[in-house]
């Protein structure tokens, strides 16, 4: 016998249920906006959702695979040739690096400032981008298992991309420098003028606010991380100033900059493990320092 | 009256597929036109099986969507809860509508979804300028006449109840 499907189901408590639901949602909203105690819940759910990111990534993975396997011999040879030449140039440039680094460290000790240590990097792959056009976030395929930590900077070959805002077991979420909620302390590479570059919600634009009209900053200037605030290591390129507008009627100049990193094209990115330079090696008392 | 749960996995599978489509990388031009896949599928099941899919499903799915989108927890929950409750109130009328009439109702519901999202985002200092935030509502409504028959066919052939 077929069960009779009710055409009108009992709806006596629909309003009450919606009310209870809204109370729950309101609590969550407040908790997430005001306090950050829900980070563990979020990363647990994110870890569970990893398969969804991986499945959504299949089309781009297939594209990569095609690129790798169906490439003609001719193009491979060309690529190889080009990369070899590039490698030669880079090696040539890095020959002096060791002595320059030692030089730099010596000068810094003379000036009594802390030494700059080299940063280690971890190559990571982007497996997801935020579906919301206003939220510039990426999902990476490395998480807590690879020692990714909250606030870790992310770069690509051209410059700073953003920082890690959420760490799951095998994935992590990165906030890009262009997100409206993101700001990064920068300085002009030419003269060291400090400023703060803020995201505007557009992938090819950053804004530099609160720079007085008389500050020496002009179109074409390279903005690099200043290291202030302690979150980003010093010296990574962030953006190139694209427009400076000085209006006599306004207190500050209007400055726009273009991020140097390929924010919407890169697939492989680097997570930077910046070693904190303020850790002194401990020496046994009475023993002569080695150097 | 005993109602047997049957083919529940079809509902879960369709929602998972919607989730994948919702995070699928798109080019920048299409980004503003991404339909609200999760909302679309959830609305179908609410209208077709209101005794199975409702507020609780909306809240659970919303929570997962919030984490997936990196939105503030509760954003999708709120939108989906409100829209699903509205659909629940008028599912009897919706069932007898033609596909086009249904699509126009879906447009209003998806528009409301987008509006609440927009409010919550501007609370945090973001938010789109202009009416660009309504584009997804339009694409969601346009997809309804395509998606709805597919889901209905699935529901019938697997006797989802």
Tab-separated table of C-alpha atoms in Angstrom:
chain	number	residue	atom	x	y	z
A	1	UNK	CA	0.000	0.000	0.000
A	2	UNK	CA	1.353	3.373	-0.935
A	3	UNK	CA	1.749	5.795	1.937
A	4	UNK	CA	-0.450	8.833	1.573
A	5	UNK	CA	1.683	11.891	1.046
A	6	UNK	CA	0.245	14.801	3.002
A	7	UNK	CA	-0.500	17.840	0.866
A	8	UNK	CA	-0.655	20.157	3.869
A	9	UNK	CA	1.825	19.486	6.603
A	10	UNK	CA	1.486	20.881	10.082
A	11	UNK	CA	3.009	24.344	10.241
A	12	UNK	CA	1.970	25.330	13.734
A	13	UNK	CA	5.420	26.348	14.972
A	14	UNK	CA	7.086	27.737	11.866
A	15	UNK	CA	7.416	31.232	13.340
A	16	UNK	CA	8.840	29.954	16.606
A	17	UNK	CA	11.370	27.771	14.797
A	18	UNK	CA	12.481	30.653	12.603
A	19	UNK	CA	12.820	32.814	15.711
A	20	UNK	CA	14.977	30.203	17.465
A	21	UNK	CA	17.044	29.812	14.300
A	22	UNK	CA	17.574	33.562	14.042
A	23	UNK	CA	18.613	33.743	17.691
A	24	UNK	CA	21.193	31.035	17.019
A	25	UNK	CA	22.424	32.828	13.904
A	26	UNK	CA	22.592	36.153	15.723
A	27	UNK	CA	24.678	34.603	18.495
A	28	UNK	CA	27.051	33.097	15.945
A	29	UNK	CA	27.346	36.372	14.028
A	30	UNK	CA	28.141	38.323	17.174
A	31	UNK	CA	30.568	35.682	18.397
A	32	UNK	CA	32.400	35.608	15.076
A	33	UNK	CA	32.458	39.369	14.520
A	34	UNK	CA	33.430	40.398	18.053
A	35	UNK	CA	35.435	37.483	19.389
A	36	UNK	CA	37.662	35.055	17.577
A	37	UNK	CA	36.891	32.012	19.694
A	38	UNK	CA	35.290	30.230	16.763
A	39	UNK	CA	38.536	29.808	14.836
A	40	UNK	CA	38.884	26.166	15.919
A	41	UNK	CA	35.309	25.352	14.844
A	42	UNK	CA	35.977	27.005	11.515
A	43	UNK	CA	39.221	25.182	10.849
A	44	UNK	CA	37.661	21.845	11.871
A	45	UNK	CA	34.817	22.320	9.382
A	46	UNK	CA	37.290	23.529	6.777
A	47	UNK	CA	39.336	20.368	7.201
A	48	UNK	CA	36.207	18.278	6.721
A	49	UNK	CA	35.346	20.228	3.572
A	50	UNK	CA	38.730	19.644	1.922
A	51	UNK	CA	37.288	17.098	-0.581
A	52	UNK	CA	34.974	19.777	-1.953
A	53	UNK	CA	37.919	22.067	-2.699
A	54	UNK	CA	39.809	19.202	-4.286
A	55	UNK	CA	36.863	18.260	-6.501
A	56	UNK	CA	36.325	21.884	-7.498
A	57	UNK	CA	40.000	22.055	-8.394
A	58	UNK	CA	39.775	19.114	-10.828
A	59	UNK	CA	39.174	21.273	-13.949
A	60	UNK	CA	42.313	23.333	-13.325
A	61	UNK	CA	44.218	20.169	-12.416
A	62	UNK	CA	43.177	18.661	-15.753
A	63	UNK	CA	44.373	21.837	-17.463
A	64	UNK	CA	47.722	21.467	-15.728
A	65	UNK	CA	47.948	17.817	-16.659
A	66	UNK	CA	47.220	18.640	-20.306
A	67	UNK	CA	49.820	21.333	-20.171
A	68	UNK	CA	52.351	18.858	-18.808
A	69	UNK	CA	51.666	15.788	-20.930
A	70	UNK	CA	50.299	16.996	-24.229
A	71	UNK	CA	53.040	19.500	-24.861
A	72	UNK	CA	54.985	19.192	-28.054
A	73	UNK	CA	58.656	18.268	-28.020
A	74	UNK	CA	59.454	21.525	-29.746
A	75	UNK	CA	57.864	23.598	-26.989
A	76	UNK	CA	59.523	21.530	-24.294
A	77	UNK	CA	62.897	22.141	-25.884
A	78	UNK	CA	62.177	25.865	-26.129
A	79	UNK	CA	61.063	25.968	-22.509
A	80	UNK	CA	64.131	24.069	-21.437
A	81	UNK	CA	66.371	26.441	-23.338
A	82	UNK	CA	64.708	29.502	-21.890
A	83	UNK	CA	64.816	28.175	-18.334
A	84	UNK	CA	68.481	27.251	-18.692
A	85	UNK	CA	69.297	30.762	-19.809
A	86	UNK	CA	67.249	32.233	-16.978
A	87	UNK	CA	69.000	29.968	-14.507
A	88	UNK	CA	72.387	31.087	-15.783
A	89	UNK	CA	71.478	34.746	-15.332
A	90	UNK	CA	70.117	34.152	-11.839
A	91	UNK	CA	73.158	32.122	-10.810
A	92	UNK	CA	75.393	34.867	-12.116
A	93	UNK	CA	73.508	37.403	-10.069
A	94	UNK	CA	73.612	35.307	-6.918
A	95	UNK	CA	77.386	34.779	-7.053
A	96	UNK	CA	77.949	37.931	-5.095
A	97	UNK	CA	75.032	37.288	-2.788
A	98	UNK	CA	77.006	35.367	-0.173
A	99	UNK	CA	79.648	38.034	0.232
A	100	UNK	CA	77.042	40.800	0.155
A	101	UNK	CA	75.067	39.034	2.862
A	102	UNK	CA	78.125	38.679	5.052
A	103	UNK	CA	78.913	42.333	4.417
A	104	UNK	CA	75.412	43.342	5.348
A	105	UNK	CA	75.496	41.308	8.550
A	106	UNK	CA	78.854	42.868	9.557
A	107	UNK	CA	77.596	46.381	8.923
A	108	UNK	CA	74.473	45.663	10.894
A	109	UNK	CA	76.444	44.424	13.873
A	110	UNK	CA	78.526	47.613	13.633
A	111	UNK	CA	75.275	49.559	13.791
A	112	UNK	CA	74.076	47.400	16.696
A	113	UNK	CA	70.943	46.350	14.844
A	114	UNK	CA	69.669	42.828	14.609
A	115	UNK	CA	70.832	40.718	11.730
A	116	UNK	CA	68.564	39.888	8.843
A	117	UNK	CA	68.279	36.166	8.467
A	118	UNK	CA	67.355	34.430	5.290
A	119	UNK	CA	63.752	33.300	5.057
A	120	UNK	CA	62.820	29.714	4.361
A	121	UNK	CA	59.985	29.099	1.969
A	122	UNK	CA	57.536	26.294	1.323
A	123	UNK	CA	56.109	25.827	-2.158
A	124	UNK	CA	52.359	25.500	-2.042
A	125	UNK	CA	49.590	25.168	-4.575
A	126	UNK	CA	46.395	27.192	-4.786
A	127	UNK	CA	43.452	24.794	-4.771
A	128	UNK	CA	40.640	27.273	-4.369
A	129	UNK	CA	39.687	30.903	-4.670
A	130	UNK	CA	36.920	32.645	-2.792
A	131	UNK	CA	33.650	32.494	-4.753
A	132	UNK	CA	32.683	35.897	-3.375
A	133	UNK	CA	34.060	38.661	-5.649
A	134	UNK	CA	34.383	40.980	-2.661
A	135	UNK	CA	36.349	38.590	-0.506
A	136	UNK	CA	39.860	38.073	-1.809
A	137	UNK	CA	40.867	34.760	-0.314
A	138	UNK	CA	42.702	31.694	-1.524
A	139	UNK	CA	42.744	28.124	-0.287
A	140	UNK	CA	46.161	26.468	-0.248
A	141	UNK	CA	46.999	22.766	-0.160
A	142	UNK	CA	49.265	23.057	2.890
A	143	UNK	CA	48.010	23.217	6.439
A	144	UNK	CA	48.958	22.594	10.041
A	145	UNK	CA	50.639	19.322	9.026
A	146	UNK	CA	53.185	21.348	7.040
A	147	UNK	CA	53.667	23.754	9.990
A	148	UNK	CA	51.732	26.579	8.379
A	149	UNK	CA	50.864	29.133	11.021
A	150	UNK	CA	48.359	31.938	11.450
A	151	UNK	CA	49.607	35.223	10.021
A	152	UNK	CA	52.220	33.590	7.832
A	153	UNK	CA	53.142	35.713	4.795
A	154	UNK	CA	52.581	34.397	1.289
A	155	UNK	CA	54.591	35.529	-1.720
A	156	UNK	CA	54.961	34.616	-5.356
A	157	UNK	CA	57.862	35.262	-7.716
A	158	UNK	CA	56.953	38.926	-8.086
A	159	UNK	CA	55.916	40.058	-4.657
A	160	UNK	CA	53.805	39.807	-1.525
A	161	UNK	CA	50.426	38.121	-1.959
A	162	UNK	CA	48.893	38.091	1.483
A	163	UNK	CA	48.813	36.302	4.797
A	164	UNK	CA	47.350	33.116	6.253
A	165	UNK	CA	44.146	33.759	8.186
A	166	UNK	CA	42.949	30.242	8.844
A	167	UNK	CA	44.777	26.943	9.200
A	168	UNK	CA	43.167	23.545	8.713
A	169	UNK	CA	44.899	20.189	8.912
A	170	UNK	CA	45.783	19.937	5.212
A	171	UNK	CA	44.543	23.250	3.864
A	172	UNK	CA	44.867	26.874	4.821
A	173	UNK	CA	43.129	30.074	3.843
A	174	UNK	CA	44.965	33.192	2.755
A	175	UNK	CA	43.754	36.792	2.772
A	176	UNK	CA	45.148	38.686	-0.223
A	177	UNK	CA	46.624	42.164	0.086
A	178	UNK	CA	43.802	43.508	-2.098
A	179	UNK	CA	41.000	42.418	0.247
A	180	UNK	CA	39.150	45.452	1.637
A	181	UNK	CA	39.960	44.309	5.175
A	182	UNK	CA	43.698	43.958	4.573
A	183	UNK	CA	46.450	46.490	5.153
A	184	UNK	CA	50.190	46.091	4.916
A	185	UNK	CA	52.902	48.432	6.260
A	186	UNK	CA	55.141	49.490	3.377
A	187	UNK	CA	57.955	51.869	2.586
A	188	UNK	CA	59.017	53.507	-0.633
A	189	UNK	CA	62.078	51.640	-1.839
A	190	UNK	CA	63.638	54.816	-3.244
A	191	UNK	CA	63.711	56.896	-0.078
A	192	UNK	CA	62.246	54.886	2.773
A	193	UNK	CA	59.058	56.899	3.237
A	194	UNK	CA	56.704	54.797	5.343
A	195	UNK	CA	53.033	54.268	4.573
A	196	UNK	CA	50.251	51.738	4.809
A	197	UNK	CA	48.872	50.079	1.683
A	198	UNK	CA	45.255	49.033	1.979
A	199	UNK	CA	43.215	46.708	-0.196
A	200	UNK	CA	40.223	48.141	-2.016
A	201	UNK	CA	38.423	45.016	-3.185
A	202	UNK	CA	39.852	45.215	-6.684
A	203	UNK	CA	42.536	42.719	-7.696
A	204	UNK	CA	44.801	45.269	-9.389
A	205	UNK	CA	44.594	48.182	-7.006
A	206	UNK	CA	45.867	49.161	-3.584
A	207	UNK	CA	45.328	52.506	-1.903
A	208	UNK	CA	47.890	54.348	0.182
A	209	UNK	CA	45.986	56.517	2.621
A	210	UNK	CA	47.053	59.323	4.925
A	211	UNK	CA	50.131	60.463	3.070
A	212	UNK	CA	50.540	64.241	3.311
A	213	UNK	CA	50.519	66.204	0.078
A	214	UNK	CA	54.160	67.177	0.476
A	215	UNK	CA	55.536	63.659	0.974
A	216	UNK	CA	58.048	62.619	-1.666
A	217	UNK	CA	56.243	59.789	-3.390
A	218	UNK	CA	55.647	59.591	-7.115
A	219	UNK	CA	54.232	57.320	-9.788
A	220	UNK	CA	56.566	54.435	-10.542
A	221	UNK	CA	57.889	54.142	-6.986
A	222	UNK	CA	58.252	50.593	-5.699
A	223	UNK	CA	56.598	49.926	-2.344
A	224	UNK	CA	58.242	47.174	-0.292
A	225	UNK	CA	57.239	45.715	3.053
A	226	UNK	CA	58.698	47.787	5.856
A	227	UNK	CA	58.674	45.041	8.461
A	228	UNK	CA	56.871	47.315	10.915
A	229	UNK	CA	54.208	45.544	12.901
A	230	UNK	CA	56.283	42.391	12.848
A	231	UNK	CA	53.970	40.407	10.626
A	232	UNK	CA	55.661	40.678	7.242
A	233	UNK	CA	59.401	40.260	6.811
A	234	UNK	CA	61.170	43.357	5.546
A	235	UNK	CA	61.963	43.982	1.894
A	236	UNK	CA	59.401	42.071	-0.163
A	237	UNK	CA	57.939	44.105	-3.035
A	238	UNK	CA	54.241	44.830	-2.600
A	239	UNK	CA	53.135	47.285	-5.267
A	240	UNK	CA	54.185	49.948	-7.719
A	241	UNK	CA	52.665	53.403	-7.341
A	242	UNK	CA	50.470	53.981	-10.374
A	243	UNK	CA	48.921	57.366	-9.679
A	244	UNK	CA	49.500	60.225	-7.265
A	245	UNK	CA	46.908	62.961	-7.092
A	246	UNK	CA	47.636	66.009	-4.967
A	247	UNK	CA	44.542	68.105	-4.487
A	248	UNK	CA	45.161	71.409	-2.680
A	249	UNK	CA	41.722	71.164	-1.104
A	250	UNK	CA	42.454	67.872	0.621
A	251	UNK	CA	44.741	67.180	3.522
A	252	UNK	CA	46.196	64.005	2.039
A	253	UNK	CA	47.372	62.943	-1.379
A	254	UNK	CA	45.376	60.279	-3.190
A	255	UNK	CA	47.745	57.487	-4.056
A	256	UNK	CA	46.974	54.308	-5.937
A	257	UNK	CA	49.306	51.399	-6.489
A	258	UNK	CA	49.279	48.189	-8.525
A	259	UNK	CA	50.250	44.977	-6.704
A	260	UNK	CA	53.358	43.371	-8.173
A	261	UNK	CA	52.295	39.800	-7.375
A	262	UNK	CA	50.206	37.948	-9.949
A	263	UNK	CA	47.233	37.692	-7.612
A	264	UNK	CA	44.811	36.121	-10.058
A	265	UNK	CA	47.194	34.122	-12.210
A	266	UNK	CA	49.663	32.358	-9.957
A	267	UNK	CA	49.092	28.695	-9.157
A	268	UNK	CA	52.232	27.910	-7.227
A	269	UNK	CA	53.025	30.235	-4.365
A	270	UNK	CA	55.558	30.419	-1.551
A	271	UNK	CA	54.777	30.395	2.153
A	272	UNK	CA	57.513	32.291	3.979
A	273	UNK	CA	58.858	30.993	7.266
A	274	UNK	CA	60.551	34.117	8.506
A	275	UNK	CA	62.962	33.357	11.295
A	276	UNK	CA	62.626	35.786	14.121
A	277	UNK	CA	65.899	37.689	14.281
A	278	UNK	CA	65.725	38.522	17.993
A	279	UNK	CA	66.631	35.056	19.265
A	280	UNK	CA	70.208	35.121	20.499
A	281	UNK	CA	72.094	31.838	20.627
A	282	UNK	CA	72.717	30.860	24.237
A	283	UNK	CA	76.327	30.532	25.281
A	284	UNK	CA	77.719	28.718	28.299
A	285	UNK	CA	79.117	31.173	30.829
A	286	UNK	CA	82.892	31.357	30.704
A	287	UNK	CA	83.094	30.043	27.221
A	288	UNK	CA	84.453	32.306	24.550
A	289	UNK	CA	82.024	33.210	21.813
A	290	UNK	CA	83.074	31.560	18.589
A	291	UNK	CA	82.799	34.706	16.561
B	1	UNK	CA	1.091	7.730	9.441
B	2	UNK	CA	4.557	6.435	8.902
B	3	UNK	CA	6.702	8.260	6.377
B	4	UNK	CA	9.628	6.288	5.276
B	5	UNK	CA	12.831	8.100	4.530
B	6	UNK	CA	13.882	7.053	1.094
B	7	UNK	CA	16.694	8.216	-1.173
B	8	UNK	CA	17.893	10.834	1.267
B	9	UNK	CA	21.379	10.513	-0.179
B	10	UNK	CA	20.128	12.108	-3.414
B	11	UNK	CA	19.401	15.297	-1.470
B	12	UNK	CA	22.818	15.232	0.183
B	13	UNK	CA	24.563	14.460	-3.123
B	14	UNK	CA	22.802	17.272	-4.963
B	15	UNK	CA	23.715	19.713	-2.201
B	16	UNK	CA	27.356	18.573	-2.318
B	17	UNK	CA	27.418	19.037	-6.081
B	18	UNK	CA	25.968	22.517	-5.576
B	19	UNK	CA	28.733	23.220	-3.053
B	20	UNK	CA	31.394	22.193	-5.565
B	21	UNK	CA	29.813	24.409	-8.222
B	22	UNK	CA	29.683	27.226	-5.682
B	23	UNK	CA	33.460	27.246	-5.148
B	24	UNK	CA	34.479	26.345	-8.714
B	25	UNK	CA	37.097	28.854	-9.859
B	26	UNK	CA	35.691	31.264	-12.432
B	27	UNK	CA	37.185	33.991	-14.561
B	28	UNK	CA	36.895	37.502	-13.245
B	29	UNK	CA	34.234	38.492	-15.776
B	30	UNK	CA	31.907	35.716	-14.688
B	31	UNK	CA	32.596	36.107	-10.985
B	32	UNK	CA	29.707	38.495	-10.422
B	33	UNK	CA	27.329	36.243	-12.337
B	34	UNK	CA	27.912	33.047	-10.340
B	35	UNK	CA	24.463	31.636	-9.534
B	36	UNK	CA	23.671	30.796	-5.929
B	37	UNK	CA	23.812	27.053	-6.569
B	38	UNK	CA	23.303	26.034	-2.972
B	39	UNK	CA	20.245	28.258	-2.637
B	40	UNK	CA	18.837	26.914	-5.903
B	41	UNK	CA	19.079	23.264	-4.879
B	42	UNK	CA	17.933	23.937	-1.336
B	43	UNK	CA	14.864	25.817	-2.601
B	44	UNK	CA	13.924	22.929	-4.871
B	45	UNK	CA	14.013	20.413	-2.048
B	46	UNK	CA	12.133	22.766	0.262
B	47	UNK	CA	9.350	23.127	-2.261
B	48	UNK	CA	9.283	19.449	-3.223
B	49	UNK	CA	9.775	17.830	0.186
B	50	UNK	CA	8.912	20.385	2.872
B	51	UNK	CA	8.591	17.620	5.485
B	52	UNK	CA	12.256	16.618	4.902
B	53	UNK	CA	14.138	19.776	4.047
B	54	UNK	CA	13.558	22.968	5.929
B	55	UNK	CA	15.006	25.346	8.442
B	56	UNK	CA	17.406	22.917	10.114
B	57	UNK	CA	18.851	21.821	6.762
B	58	UNK	CA	19.185	25.470	5.772
B	59	UNK	CA	21.098	26.268	8.966
B	60	UNK	CA	23.474	23.322	8.605
B	61	UNK	CA	24.108	23.972	4.907
B	62	UNK	CA	24.505	27.696	5.650
B	63	UNK	CA	27.170	26.991	8.257
B	64	UNK	CA	29.158	24.884	5.793
B	65	UNK	CA	28.755	27.524	3.085
B	66	UNK	CA	30.003	30.213	5.475
B	67	UNK	CA	33.170	28.267	6.158
B	68	UNK	CA	33.653	27.504	2.477
B	69	UNK	CA	33.278	31.111	1.409
B	70	UNK	CA	35.323	32.398	4.316
B	71	UNK	CA	32.381	34.587	5.254
B	72	UNK	CA	31.515	35.604	8.789
B	73	UNK	CA	29.831	32.628	10.487
B	74	UNK	CA	26.081	33.103	10.225
B	75	UNK	CA	25.924	35.071	6.985
B	76	UNK	CA	24.720	32.261	4.748
B	77	UNK	CA	22.838	30.708	7.657
B	78	UNK	CA	20.754	33.844	8.053
B	79	UNK	CA	20.065	34.290	4.326
B	80	UNK	CA	19.186	30.653	3.740
B	81	UNK	CA	17.027	30.413	6.886
B	82	UNK	CA	14.952	33.427	5.883
B	83	UNK	CA	14.586	32.431	2.243
B	84	UNK	CA	13.808	28.797	3.007
B	85	UNK	CA	11.165	29.812	5.553
B	86	UNK	CA	9.554	32.084	2.957
B	87	UNK	CA	9.577	29.265	0.412
B	88	UNK	CA	8.091	27.015	3.057
B	89	UNK	CA	5.223	29.450	3.533
B	90	UNK	CA	4.255	29.403	-0.127
B	91	UNK	CA	5.351	26.016	-1.413
B	92	UNK	CA	1.759	24.994	-2.209
B	93	UNK	CA	1.349	27.994	-4.487
B	94	UNK	CA	4.792	27.549	-6.001
B	95	UNK	CA	4.065	23.952	-6.976
B	96	UNK	CA	1.185	24.899	-9.261
B	97	UNK	CA	3.018	27.788	-10.894
B	98	UNK	CA	4.476	27.458	-14.371
B	99	UNK	CA	8.233	27.279	-14.678
B	100	UNK	CA	8.471	30.941	-15.666
B	101	UNK	CA	6.317	32.075	-12.760
B	102	UNK	CA	8.417	29.959	-10.429
B	103	UNK	CA	11.568	31.514	-11.862
B	104	UNK	CA	10.299	35.001	-11.134
B	105	UNK	CA	9.543	34.045	-7.535
B	106	UNK	CA	13.039	32.515	-7.332
B	107	UNK	CA	14.422	35.830	-8.565
B	108	UNK	CA	12.740	37.662	-5.698
B	109	UNK	CA	13.888	35.059	-3.145
B	110	UNK	CA	17.470	35.024	-4.463
B	111	UNK	CA	17.412	38.829	-4.556
B	112	UNK	CA	16.432	38.847	-0.895
B	113	UNK	CA	19.281	36.422	-0.227
B	114	UNK	CA	21.709	38.774	-1.945
B	115	UNK	CA	20.283	41.797	-0.167
B	116	UNK	CA	20.803	40.273	3.284
B	117	UNK	CA	24.326	39.222	2.251
B	118	UNK	CA	24.981	42.777	1.108
B	119	UNK	CA	23.731	44.197	4.422
B	120	UNK	CA	25.912	41.870	6.444
B	121	UNK	CA	28.944	42.650	4.309
B	122	UNK	CA	28.481	46.391	4.535
B	123	UNK	CA	28.210	45.954	8.308
B	124	UNK	CA	31.803	44.727	8.134
B	125	UNK	CA	32.890	47.558	5.885
B	126	UNK	CA	32.720	45.745	2.551
B	127	UNK	CA	29.815	45.454	0.190
B	128	UNK	CA	29.421	46.066	-3.514
B	129	UNK	CA	28.537	49.398	-5.015
B	130	UNK	CA	25.526	49.732	-7.258
B	131	UNK	CA	23.201	46.934	-8.211
B	132	UNK	CA	25.933	44.527	-9.173
B	133	UNK	CA	25.064	42.375	-6.146
B	134	UNK	CA	21.746	41.472	-7.797
B	135	UNK	CA	23.399	39.793	-10.801
B	136	UNK	CA	23.597	36.393	-9.040
B	137	UNK	CA	19.857	36.593	-8.316
B	138	UNK	CA	19.206	37.005	-12.027
B	139	UNK	CA	21.455	34.114	-13.037
B	140	UNK	CA	19.938	31.914	-10.312
B	141	UNK	CA	16.428	32.651	-11.607
B	142	UNK	CA	17.500	31.986	-15.185
B	143	UNK	CA	18.894	28.590	-14.167
B	144	UNK	CA	15.745	27.501	-12.354
B	145	UNK	CA	13.896	26.300	-15.525
B	146	UNK	CA	16.939	24.145	-16.339
B	147	UNK	CA	17.797	22.799	-12.916
B	148	UNK	CA	14.294	22.220	-11.587
B	149	UNK	CA	13.268	19.539	-14.186
B	150	UNK	CA	16.566	17.714	-13.633
B	151	UNK	CA	16.086	17.576	-9.888
B	152	UNK	CA	12.443	16.595	-10.329
B	153	UNK	CA	13.464	13.736	-12.605
B	154	UNK	CA	16.019	12.624	-9.999
B	155	UNK	CA	13.438	12.790	-7.243
B	156	UNK	CA	10.955	10.717	-9.232
B	157	UNK	CA	13.300	8.073	-10.540
B	158	UNK	CA	14.930	7.498	-7.139
B	159	UNK	CA	11.631	7.937	-5.289
B	160	UNK	CA	13.190	10.397	-2.902
B	161	UNK	CA	10.971	10.957	0.086
